[in-house]
């Protein structure tokens, strides 16, 4: 505690030394730019950069140029918390954008709430995130919906009745999503024959997979992040498990197919958007992103882009960067045409929008179906 | 029953990797009575040397035994060089200092490699490409034997035999054992102590490098903090078998690999890492010398 107050006072002194020239509007971003979920942080940041660049070209917001301040949290919750502390106290940001992983959003949200600085998570889907306070928002759907989508897809579309679960006991996202999936799947009449766990950072999943294989499920639901999912897929095939794997938006990264190779072929996961969506908002975003960064944007990039645009629109509507006014303005977001769908912020400060189910084919993620809330 | 056999196969493969790392720990301890905490990180460095060798020297190589041997040799040579540098600059100047100084230096070297590694290789995990042609052999009853598991198992067994021969049947081994007994006396009777210790580090580090590559083949995700947990586990395996004892290190590693796999398969993977440390505590309480170790209690 002494250490913490010391750190805080250092931060306050540092921030006092800062030149508070108000010629720019500073927006903060914190994410995993390195670590096992590095592509999440990098994609999100690039999406935000693109949105800011577009707005700056069009004259900025409230007559000022917009500047992005981004910090790497290395995929660690404690670093995420510290990043937000730094963004608010040292960099004096008007709002914070982040994180992707729910565990890290949950660690950082109380700080944003404490200082009454609005925080918008682009893609944290655990329902608890926005329950941390009335300054915490998200522009994506939540896990109860995502779990329901995948459970219905498995039961109704694929006609599978026996499932197994392999989830990450250290991740709020993974544990929550698995619970919601099981709830819907069992309510539909399916059975879960095995529920195994791993710990993020593990590399050996053979023991769990051997146990699962013995129960002969028709599919395995793995709500994890891409690095572990890729390794799990490989080891599943090596252990002789031939059934498809399924998962959530944590799968979305080009690293999934790099690590998983042929083992992830034919697997399904739910996501925020598909590059095959013909809407002009989506296709323009993809074209601009490709020109700027040279790669195809994944859903995390699209969500980052949307989060930044929702925030900038809100600043414009509020005609202010003052915390309370900005918060109310974000909360009033309605029918916003985003790259990841039409965003309306509901009373729980979550976005209600559709999810898509994608299938891994070669190195691409092919659109299978779209599910409305 | 089939499930049990499959768990056993997986556990043996995991244990073999621990064994390769544990051999290096045990050798250095046998000679210097030093727990080389940097050993797990040399294992990580070996893995990265293998990766960069594939990437820059043989980017288009097809997976084959030949490719694997080339990568293995590159990693072993590279790790041996790292081991020599560490011995020369970190441990040799402290040879006459109290044991605790050199132990703390070992921890320092370990941290240097881990965080220096993040600077050089980057903190994000990297993917280790396939270098061995892989075959899944169905040995009946839905039990699958992975050719990679077999390779790793055979490899650690062969290396263990070579080491035993080296230590117990050669002049060099005799010098090693003499130094282990008493460094001063060995020096007095004309053994070139520095040379023997240097060679010990070369062999130990080369083994760690080989283990690093085999680890990359088995679990193709590597990052600069990779050596941390396998390093600790291998250390526990070495203590379990009786540190300083070559056969003991392998037996300890196999026991650890098997019990971890059984725990993850039958109870819960949450307890997998805890188990290793529980084993360490029990061994230290009941048989401080380890399963095959001497009764003499060592202070570290």
XYZ file of C-alpha atoms in Angstrom:
673
model
C 0.000 0.000 0.000
C 2.858 2.359 0.862
C 4.479 1.335 -2.402
C 1.282 2.092 -4.243
C 0.816 5.543 -2.783
C 4.463 6.249 -3.494
C 3.997 5.248 -7.118
C 0.874 7.359 -7.331
C 2.596 10.417 -5.915
C 5.414 9.950 -8.432
C 2.788 9.791 -11.138
C 1.119 12.941 -9.873
C 4.437 14.825 -9.778
C 5.261 13.572 -13.258
C 1.896 14.654 -14.558
C 2.311 18.072 -12.933
C 5.534 18.491 -14.894
C 3.791 17.738 -18.150
C 3.184 20.576 -20.489
C -0.582 20.757 -20.555
C -0.862 22.462 -23.917
C -4.451 21.736 -24.857
C -3.922 21.745 -28.585
C -4.510 18.022 -28.872
C -7.022 15.479 -27.706
C -5.204 12.480 -26.292
C -6.782 9.028 -26.334
C -5.236 6.123 -24.446
C -4.882 2.517 -25.505
C -3.486 -0.410 -23.545
C -3.029 -3.864 -24.985
C -0.893 -6.967 -25.314
C 1.583 -5.833 -27.965
C 3.891 -8.679 -26.948
C 3.293 -12.040 -25.293
C 1.128 -15.030 -26.118
C -1.755 -12.850 -27.336
C 0.422 -10.276 -29.142
C -1.682 -10.191 -32.318
C -4.718 -9.098 -30.233
C -2.969 -5.963 -29.000
C -1.271 -5.154 -32.299
C -4.442 -5.569 -34.387
C -6.513 -3.495 -31.969
C -3.932 -0.702 -31.922
C -3.702 -0.649 -35.702
C -7.507 -0.469 -35.975
C -7.525 2.487 -33.575
C -4.684 4.189 -35.469
C -6.618 3.881 -38.723
C -9.751 5.434 -37.205
C -7.754 8.316 -35.724
C -5.909 8.908 -38.986
C -9.203 9.105 -40.891
C -10.650 11.574 -38.378
C -7.490 13.683 -38.317
C -7.529 13.940 -42.130
C -11.101 15.176 -41.893
C -10.074 17.900 -39.433
C -9.926 16.075 -36.106
C -12.577 16.467 -33.440
C -13.762 19.678 -31.695
C -11.301 21.477 -33.987
C -8.297 19.663 -32.523
C -6.060 16.893 -33.790
C -6.289 13.523 -32.056
C -3.259 11.789 -30.595
C -2.990 8.145 -29.517
C -0.955 7.064 -26.498
C -0.504 3.301 -26.361
C 1.138 1.059 -23.766
C 2.109 -2.595 -23.913
C 0.959 -4.735 -20.981
C 2.771 -7.913 -22.153
C -0.422 -9.853 -21.618
C -0.278 -9.375 -17.831
C -3.285 -8.146 -15.802
C -1.124 -6.225 -13.301
C 0.611 -4.391 -16.168
C -2.791 -3.589 -17.691
C -3.824 -1.912 -14.469
C -0.595 0.071 -14.295
C -0.898 1.141 -17.960
C -4.320 2.650 -17.333
C -3.052 4.356 -14.178
C -0.267 5.883 -16.285
C -2.537 6.857 -19.166
C -4.912 8.700 -16.857
C -2.441 10.338 -14.469
C 0.574 11.011 -16.673
C -0.828 11.330 -20.155
C -4.155 12.918 -19.138
C -6.135 10.947 -21.691
C -9.802 11.788 -22.220
C -10.772 8.127 -22.536
C -9.175 4.684 -22.557
C -9.579 2.044 -25.260
C -8.827 -1.596 -24.314
C -8.432 -4.502 -23.632
C -9.180 -7.557 -25.697
C -8.724 -10.200 -23.003
C -11.448 -10.016 -20.345
C -9.040 -10.828 -17.509
C -7.015 -7.700 -18.311
C -10.074 -5.495 -18.884
C -11.355 -6.630 -15.493
C -8.036 -5.682 -13.888
C -7.958 -2.218 -15.474
C -11.640 -1.210 -15.328
C -11.700 -0.250 -11.607
C -8.935 2.315 -12.262
C -10.846 4.013 -15.084
C -13.983 3.946 -12.937
C -12.142 5.433 -9.954
C -10.905 8.430 -11.967
C -14.188 8.683 -13.883
C -12.472 8.388 -17.250
C -14.589 6.501 -19.785
C -13.165 3.163 -20.893
C -14.353 1.320 -23.979
C -13.297 -2.274 -24.431
C -13.243 -3.177 -28.117
C -13.643 -6.914 -27.672
C -13.762 -8.169 -24.061
C -16.794 -10.420 -23.994
C -17.020 -11.496 -20.340
C -20.227 -9.929 -18.906
C -18.499 -8.857 -15.667
C -16.308 -6.278 -17.462
C -18.933 -3.548 -17.847
C -20.398 -4.349 -14.422
C -17.258 -2.783 -12.911
C -18.866 0.655 -13.145
C -20.885 3.122 -15.185
C -17.818 4.479 -17.028
C -16.995 1.099 -18.560
C -18.378 0.272 -22.014
C -17.841 -2.236 -24.748
C -18.620 -2.288 -28.464
C -18.946 -6.064 -28.758
C -21.445 -8.740 -27.766
C -21.059 -10.665 -24.511
C -20.311 -14.310 -23.768
C -23.829 -15.452 -22.793
C -24.801 -14.590 -26.365
C -21.621 -15.997 -27.913
C -21.954 -19.244 -25.951
C -25.572 -19.536 -27.022
C -24.650 -18.957 -30.677
C -22.075 -21.749 -30.694
C -24.253 -24.163 -28.705
C -27.166 -23.664 -31.117
C -24.843 -23.949 -34.082
C -23.411 -27.249 -32.800
C -26.813 -28.692 -31.900
C -29.071 -27.359 -34.672
C -26.814 -26.757 -37.661
C -24.226 -29.508 -37.208
C -26.660 -31.905 -35.449
C -24.076 -32.860 -32.817
C -25.388 -34.199 -29.504
C -22.261 -35.137 -27.481
C -19.717 -32.464 -26.706
C -16.546 -32.145 -24.638
C -15.097 -28.973 -23.115
C -11.444 -28.027 -22.734
C -11.131 -24.646 -21.019
C -8.508 -22.376 -19.482
C -8.968 -22.239 -15.712
C -6.867 -19.040 -15.495
C -8.948 -16.998 -17.944
C -12.220 -15.272 -17.018
C -13.140 -15.297 -20.692
C -12.621 -19.013 -21.168
C -14.324 -20.126 -17.947
C -17.345 -17.877 -18.550
C -17.819 -18.715 -22.202
C -17.653 -22.450 -21.462
C -20.340 -22.094 -18.758
C -22.724 -20.265 -21.105
C -22.069 -22.786 -23.851
C -22.828 -25.741 -21.560
C -26.000 -24.068 -20.266
C -27.524 -23.619 -23.720
C -26.247 -26.900 -25.125
C -27.728 -28.919 -22.256
C -30.979 -26.960 -22.396
C -31.282 -27.920 -26.065
C -30.921 -31.591 -25.115
C -27.215 -32.186 -25.755
C -24.844 -33.809 -23.275
C -21.382 -32.730 -22.170
C -19.369 -35.930 -21.743
C -16.118 -34.365 -20.524
C -15.119 -31.023 -18.998
C -11.327 -30.727 -18.802
C -9.158 -27.750 -17.900
C -5.748 -26.382 -18.733
C -3.800 -23.328 -17.557
C -2.774 -20.602 -20.008
C 0.908 -21.004 -20.784
C 0.671 -24.815 -20.748
C 2.210 -26.589 -23.700
C 1.255 -30.179 -22.960
C -2.421 -31.033 -23.335
C -2.030 -34.724 -24.146
C -3.305 -35.942 -20.778
C -6.567 -33.970 -20.991
C -7.037 -34.899 -24.647
C -6.515 -38.583 -23.901
C -9.231 -38.424 -21.232
C -11.549 -36.588 -23.625
C -10.906 -39.029 -26.445
C -11.891 -41.901 -24.187
C -15.370 -40.392 -23.760
C -15.723 -40.201 -27.594
C -17.444 -36.812 -27.992
C -18.653 -35.580 -31.389
C -16.859 -32.248 -31.017
C -14.625 -30.411 -28.530
C -15.423 -26.849 -27.456
C -12.159 -25.006 -26.712
C -12.906 -21.422 -25.656
C -9.300 -20.258 -25.467
C -6.869 -17.900 -27.172
C -5.192 -18.742 -30.450
C -1.742 -19.818 -29.197
C -3.081 -22.520 -26.908
C -5.848 -23.465 -29.330
C -3.274 -24.028 -32.093
C -1.222 -26.309 -29.835
C -4.328 -28.103 -28.553
C -5.507 -28.749 -32.115
C -2.157 -30.239 -33.074
C -1.972 -32.468 -30.037
C -5.598 -33.511 -30.464
C -4.820 -34.813 -33.957
C -1.643 -36.454 -32.662
C -3.682 -38.166 -29.973
C -6.015 -39.479 -32.689
C -8.958 -37.142 -31.993
C -10.613 -36.544 -35.354
C -13.759 -34.608 -34.382
C -14.024 -30.864 -35.133
C -12.998 -28.257 -32.585
C -15.104 -25.203 -31.820
C -14.398 -21.958 -30.063
C -15.062 -18.259 -29.690
C -13.608 -14.958 -30.861
C -10.339 -15.668 -29.024
C -9.386 -17.851 -31.977
C -9.183 -14.955 -34.396
C -5.543 -14.463 -35.420
C -3.497 -15.427 -38.452
C -1.250 -17.189 -35.925
C -4.002 -19.780 -35.370
C -3.357 -21.455 -38.713
C 0.400 -20.891 -38.428
C 0.585 -22.765 -35.126
C -2.253 -25.205 -35.699
C -1.507 -25.955 -39.362
C -3.683 -28.675 -40.853
C -4.942 -29.602 -37.377
C -7.371 -26.647 -37.159
C -8.788 -27.288 -40.648
C -12.565 -27.711 -40.563
C -12.991 -26.211 -37.081
C -15.573 -23.544 -36.267
C -15.573 -20.399 -34.131
C -17.848 -17.448 -33.462
C -16.597 -13.972 -34.276
C -17.474 -10.275 -34.415
C -17.296 -9.829 -38.177
C -16.363 -11.490 -41.415
C -14.261 -10.027 -44.218
C -16.886 -11.425 -46.608
C -19.527 -8.954 -45.346
C -20.501 -6.850 -48.419
C -21.602 -3.726 -46.449
C -19.600 -0.653 -47.611
C -18.504 0.155 -44.011
C -16.778 -3.220 -43.904
C -15.290 -3.217 -47.378
C -13.981 0.379 -47.095
C -12.438 -0.452 -43.739
C -10.723 -3.544 -45.168
C -9.404 -1.604 -48.185
C -8.022 1.261 -46.072
C -6.516 -1.097 -43.505
C -4.777 -3.096 -46.214
C -3.322 0.061 -47.780
C -2.008 1.283 -44.425
C -0.738 -1.932 -42.857
C -0.461 -4.395 -45.753
C -2.387 -7.173 -44.011
C -5.996 -8.311 -43.797
C -7.691 -6.917 -40.671
C -8.949 -9.513 -38.200
C -11.985 -8.941 -35.966
C -9.828 -7.425 -33.225
C -8.635 -4.726 -35.653
C -12.225 -4.089 -36.730
C -13.364 -3.870 -33.097
C -10.535 -1.474 -32.235
C -11.522 0.647 -35.233
C -15.153 0.671 -34.119
C -14.320 1.449 -30.490
C -12.240 4.461 -31.541
C -14.959 5.713 -33.887
C -17.723 5.275 -31.319
C -15.595 7.309 -28.903
C -14.807 10.088 -31.410
C -18.458 10.315 -32.466
C -19.397 10.608 -28.790
C -16.857 13.400 -28.198
C -18.267 15.227 -31.214
C -21.881 14.809 -30.034
C -21.043 15.811 -26.461
C -19.014 18.758 -27.776
C -16.858 18.204 -24.693
C -14.102 15.997 -23.322
C -15.314 16.338 -19.760
C -15.706 12.879 -18.141
C -19.360 12.963 -17.136
C -20.611 14.506 -20.411
C -18.491 12.145 -22.483
C -19.782 9.164 -20.522
C -23.402 10.147 -21.137
C -22.671 10.682 -24.808
C -21.088 7.228 -25.227
C -24.027 5.677 -23.377
C -26.380 7.318 -25.904
C -24.727 5.633 -28.914
C -27.474 4.266 -31.144
C -27.478 2.532 -34.540
C -23.829 3.301 -35.171
C -22.706 1.816 -38.498
C -19.542 -0.003 -37.506
C -17.300 -2.438 -39.353
C -18.336 -5.142 -36.900
C -22.054 -4.431 -37.268
C -24.628 -1.929 -36.148
C -23.762 -0.849 -32.617
C -26.309 0.255 -30.029
C -25.116 0.604 -26.437
C -27.714 -0.899 -24.082
C -28.419 -0.199 -20.416
C -25.712 -2.586 -19.278
C -23.256 -0.551 -21.452
C -22.785 -3.536 -23.766
C -23.361 -3.523 -27.512
C -26.162 -5.591 -28.938
C -25.203 -6.939 -32.326
C -24.992 -10.052 -34.448
C -22.335 -12.723 -34.291
C -20.985 -14.741 -37.191
C -19.842 -18.347 -37.261
C -16.676 -18.949 -39.276
C -15.057 -22.147 -40.514
C -11.297 -22.605 -40.842
C -10.508 -23.486 -44.469
C -6.823 -23.533 -45.315
C -5.446 -20.231 -44.016
C -8.796 -18.434 -44.364
C -11.849 -18.124 -42.127
C -14.964 -18.729 -44.250
C -18.364 -17.335 -43.334
C -20.899 -20.036 -42.373
C -23.825 -18.244 -40.784
C -24.848 -15.055 -39.039
C -26.883 -15.009 -35.826
C -28.939 -12.042 -34.651
C -29.354 -11.398 -30.922
C -6.791 -49.686 -19.471
C -6.075 -48.276 -22.940
C -6.352 -44.799 -21.532
C -3.823 -45.719 -18.857
C -1.368 -47.045 -21.446
C -1.776 -43.869 -23.506
C -1.132 -41.714 -20.427
C 1.952 -43.806 -19.703
C 3.327 -43.275 -23.211
C 2.727 -39.524 -22.991
C 4.273 -39.410 -19.519
C 7.395 -41.239 -20.660
C 7.839 -38.753 -23.513
C 7.442 -35.785 -21.188
C 9.820 -37.397 -18.690
C 12.454 -37.911 -21.393
C 12.609 -34.178 -22.064
C 12.948 -33.451 -18.355
C 15.667 -36.109 -18.284
C 17.785 -34.376 -20.918
C 17.717 -31.134 -18.952
C 18.173 -32.921 -15.618
C 21.350 -34.633 -16.896
C 23.040 -31.252 -17.331
C 22.021 -30.132 -13.846
C 23.276 -33.294 -12.285
C 26.622 -33.264 -14.138
C 27.517 -29.732 -13.166
C 26.429 -30.423 -9.608
C 28.442 -33.640 -9.535
C 31.627 -31.791 -10.421
C 31.233 -28.382 -8.837
C 28.531 -28.894 -6.184
C 26.931 -25.942 -7.969
C 23.252 -25.827 -8.823
C 23.483 -24.097 -12.158
C 20.193 -22.222 -12.198
C 21.047 -20.836 -15.623
C 20.823 -24.340 -17.039
C 17.109 -24.060 -17.857
C 17.828 -20.864 -19.749
C 20.624 -22.423 -21.762
C 17.955 -24.933 -22.723
C 15.840 -21.987 -23.953
C 18.794 -20.486 -25.825
C 19.366 -23.867 -27.516
C 15.780 -23.900 -28.666
C 16.113 -20.418 -30.199
C 19.468 -21.224 -31.820
C 17.713 -24.177 -33.456
C 14.874 -21.944 -34.608
C 17.157 -19.267 -36.089
C 19.349 -21.905 -37.692
C 16.298 -23.299 -39.504
C 15.126 -19.826 -40.439
C 18.380 -18.461 -41.825
C 20.613 -21.400 -42.715
C 18.160 -23.954 -44.054
C 14.874 -22.098 -44.668
C 13.553 -24.549 -47.257
C 14.650 -27.832 -45.733
C 12.140 -30.655 -45.826
C 11.508 -32.421 -42.517
C 13.912 -35.365 -42.386
C 16.265 -37.124 -40.018
C 19.132 -35.294 -41.730
C 17.550 -31.850 -41.158
C 16.866 -32.744 -37.551
C 20.467 -33.820 -36.975
C 21.793 -30.597 -38.545
C 19.542 -28.455 -36.338
C 20.462 -30.529 -33.304
C 24.207 -30.109 -33.953
C 23.830 -26.367 -34.527
C 21.912 -25.956 -31.271
C 24.369 -28.137 -29.332
C 27.400 -26.205 -30.610
C 25.710 -22.843 -30.015
C 24.610 -23.748 -26.496
C 28.052 -25.149 -25.683
C 29.569 -21.787 -26.669
C 27.082 -19.965 -24.434
C 27.926 -22.413 -21.630
C 31.659 -21.750 -22.047
C 31.148 -17.988 -21.952
C 29.072 -18.263 -18.785
C 31.619 -20.525 -17.125
C 34.565 -18.285 -18.070
C 33.069 -14.946 -17.112
C 30.567 -15.707 -14.384
C 31.673 -18.842 -12.536
C 35.450 -19.157 -12.940
C 36.313 -15.851 -11.201
C 34.306 -17.089 -8.209
C 35.847 -20.538 -7.942
C 37.477 -19.786 -4.601
C 34.617 -17.696 -3.261
C 32.042 -19.114 -0.819
C 29.475 -21.380 -2.418
C 26.594 -18.972 -1.819
C 28.230 -16.296 -4.051
C 28.410 -18.564 -7.041
C 24.839 -19.753 -6.443
C 23.538 -16.201 -6.513
C 25.612 -15.509 -9.616
C 23.877 -18.482 -11.247
C 20.499 -16.907 -10.522
C 21.807 -13.640 -11.967
C 22.959 -15.341 -15.146
C 19.563 -17.010 -15.393
C 17.742 -13.669 -15.186
C 20.179 -12.123 -17.656
C 19.430 -14.846 -20.216
C 15.659 -14.625 -19.679
C 15.309 -10.878 -19.979
C 18.207 -10.450 -22.411
C 16.402 -13.092 -24.460
C 13.280 -10.924 -24.507
C 15.372 -8.088 -25.970
C 17.050 -10.251 -28.584
C 14.281 -12.672 -29.549
C 11.262 -10.542 -28.592
C 8.742 -11.385 -25.871
C 6.144 -12.951 -28.167
C 6.101 -16.709 -28.529
C 7.459 -18.047 -31.794
C 6.531 -21.116 -33.689
C 9.025 -23.951 -34.051
C 8.687 -25.585 -37.503
C 8.537 -29.336 -38.070
C 11.993 -30.784 -38.638
C 11.208 -34.465 -38.237
C 8.920 -36.472 -40.483
C 6.080 -37.387 -38.189
C 4.286 -40.691 -38.077
C 1.438 -41.656 -35.808
C 1.633 -45.348 -35.130
C -1.551 -47.034 -33.957
C -0.315 -49.851 -31.751
C -3.738 -51.391 -31.334
C -6.659 -50.639 -29.071
C -6.748 -47.004 -30.200
C -3.421 -46.320 -28.500
C -1.278 -43.957 -30.508
C 2.483 -43.768 -30.448
C 3.916 -40.602 -31.949
C 7.235 -41.104 -33.766
C 8.495 -37.863 -32.185
C 7.845 -39.223 -28.717
C 9.813 -42.315 -29.647
C 12.710 -40.233 -31.011
C 12.895 -38.152 -27.855
C 12.751 -41.217 -25.650
C 15.486 -43.033 -27.575
C 17.601 -39.889 -27.719
C 17.628 -39.313 -23.976
C 18.369 -42.996 -23.337
C 21.324 -42.935 -25.744
C 22.697 -39.702 -24.314
C 22.418 -41.134 -20.808
C 24.434 -44.203 -21.862
C 27.119 -42.043 -23.486
C 27.365 -39.921 -20.356
C 27.640 -42.916 -18.059
C 30.408 -44.283 -20.234
C 32.178 -40.920 -20.203
C 32.012 -40.539 -16.450
C 32.773 -44.098 -15.362
C 34.968 -45.565 -18.111
C 37.288 -42.795 -19.326
C 40.291 -40.888 -18.015
C 38.300 -37.665 -18.294
C 35.530 -39.152 -16.196
C 38.040 -40.196 -13.576
C 39.299 -36.587 -13.393
C 35.728 -35.378 -13.093
C 35.006 -37.707 -10.227
C 38.280 -36.749 -8.553
C 37.343 -33.080 -8.703
C 33.923 -33.923 -7.383
C 35.587 -35.572 -4.414
C 37.944 -32.709 -3.637
C 38.811 -29.855 -5.909
C 41.992 -28.902 -4.038
C 43.399 -32.410 -3.921
C 42.635 -32.985 -7.588
C 44.548 -29.828 -8.351
C 47.496 -31.009 -6.235
C 47.788 -34.353 -8.003
C 48.068 -32.607 -11.347
C 44.564 -32.612 -12.777
C 43.875 -29.553 -14.924
C 40.806 -28.515 -12.959
C 39.791 -25.585 -15.148
C 39.937 -27.707 -18.271
C 37.815 -30.490 -16.813
C 35.226 -28.057 -15.498
C 35.115 -26.301 -18.852
C 34.502 -29.600 -20.645
C 31.795 -30.451 -18.111
C 30.050 -27.187 -18.952
C 30.440 -27.847 -22.673
C 28.809 -31.274 -22.360
C 26.082 -30.060 -20.009
C 25.200 -27.067 -22.173
C 25.243 -29.108 -25.375
C 22.786 -31.531 -23.740
C 20.556 -28.610 -22.770
C 20.740 -27.332 -26.361
C 19.699 -30.732 -27.683
C 16.844 -30.822 -25.190
C 15.795 -27.345 -26.338
C 15.435 -28.504 -29.934
C 13.590 -31.693 -28.953
C 11.277 -29.608 -26.796
C 10.594 -27.339 -29.777
C 9.753 -30.400 -31.846
C 7.376 -31.740 -29.205
C 5.783 -28.424 -28.158
C 6.249 -26.001 -31.051
C 5.753 -22.761 -29.102
C 8.914 -21.188 -27.740
C 9.526 -17.924 -25.908
C 12.366 -16.452 -23.809
C 10.782 -17.548 -20.517
C 10.438 -21.086 -21.792
C 13.303 -22.408 -19.666
C 11.752 -21.370 -16.385
C 9.322 -24.185 -15.629
C 11.043 -27.098 -17.421
C 14.269 -25.921 -15.763
C 12.701 -26.075 -12.310
C 11.043 -29.407 -13.047
C 14.306 -30.874 -14.308
C 15.994 -29.616 -11.167
C 13.335 -31.354 -9.078
C 13.821 -34.495 -11.152
C 17.561 -34.345 -10.471
C 16.956 -33.893 -6.734
C 14.391 -36.692 -6.743
C 16.833 -39.109 -8.371
C 19.723 -37.952 -6.186
C 21.529 -34.916 -7.530
C 24.916 -35.754 -8.957
C 23.765 -39.214 -10.003
C 23.287 -39.723 -13.750
C 20.937 -42.718 -13.665
C 19.091 -41.043 -10.808
C 18.431 -37.949 -12.906
C 16.817 -39.999 -15.651
C 14.743 -42.082 -13.234
C 13.653 -38.960 -11.359
C 12.650 -37.269 -14.612
C 10.638 -40.259 -15.792
C 8.824 -40.510 -12.444
C 8.019 -36.793 -12.597
C 6.806 -36.963 -16.223
C 4.591 -39.950 -15.486
C 3.066 -38.574 -12.301
C 2.355 -35.207 -13.925
C 0.559 -36.864 -16.801
C -1.479 -39.126 -14.500
C -2.483 -36.152 -12.341
C -3.531 -34.081 -15.368
C -5.346 -37.046 -16.902
C -7.165 -38.430 -13.876
C -7.444 -35.550 -11.404
C -7.000 -32.039 -12.808
C -4.311 -30.216 -14.733
C -4.588 -27.391 -12.219
C -2.586 -29.533 -9.808
C 0.035 -30.577 -12.363
C 2.666 -27.967 -11.522
C 1.911 -28.131 -7.815
C 2.614 -31.853 -7.852
C 6.255 -31.393 -8.873
C 6.885 -29.167 -5.893
C 5.023 -31.464 -3.516
C 7.303 -34.266 -4.685
C 10.330 -32.039 -4.031
C 9.196 -31.309 -0.483
C 8.493 -34.962 0.281
C 11.863 -36.079 -1.070
C 13.685 -33.425 0.916
C 11.854 -34.532 4.071
C 12.072 -38.289 3.683
C 15.207 -38.911 1.650
C 17.276 -35.732 1.360
C 19.853 -37.539 -0.748
C 17.295 -38.572 -3.364
C 16.326 -42.058 -4.539
C 19.804 -43.068 -5.714
C 21.829 -40.366 -4.031
C 24.421 -40.676 -1.328
C 23.369 -40.391 2.303
C 25.715 -37.437 2.762
C 23.694 -34.271 3.317
C 24.866 -31.312 1.274
C 24.430 -27.739 2.311
C 23.739 -25.404 -0.569
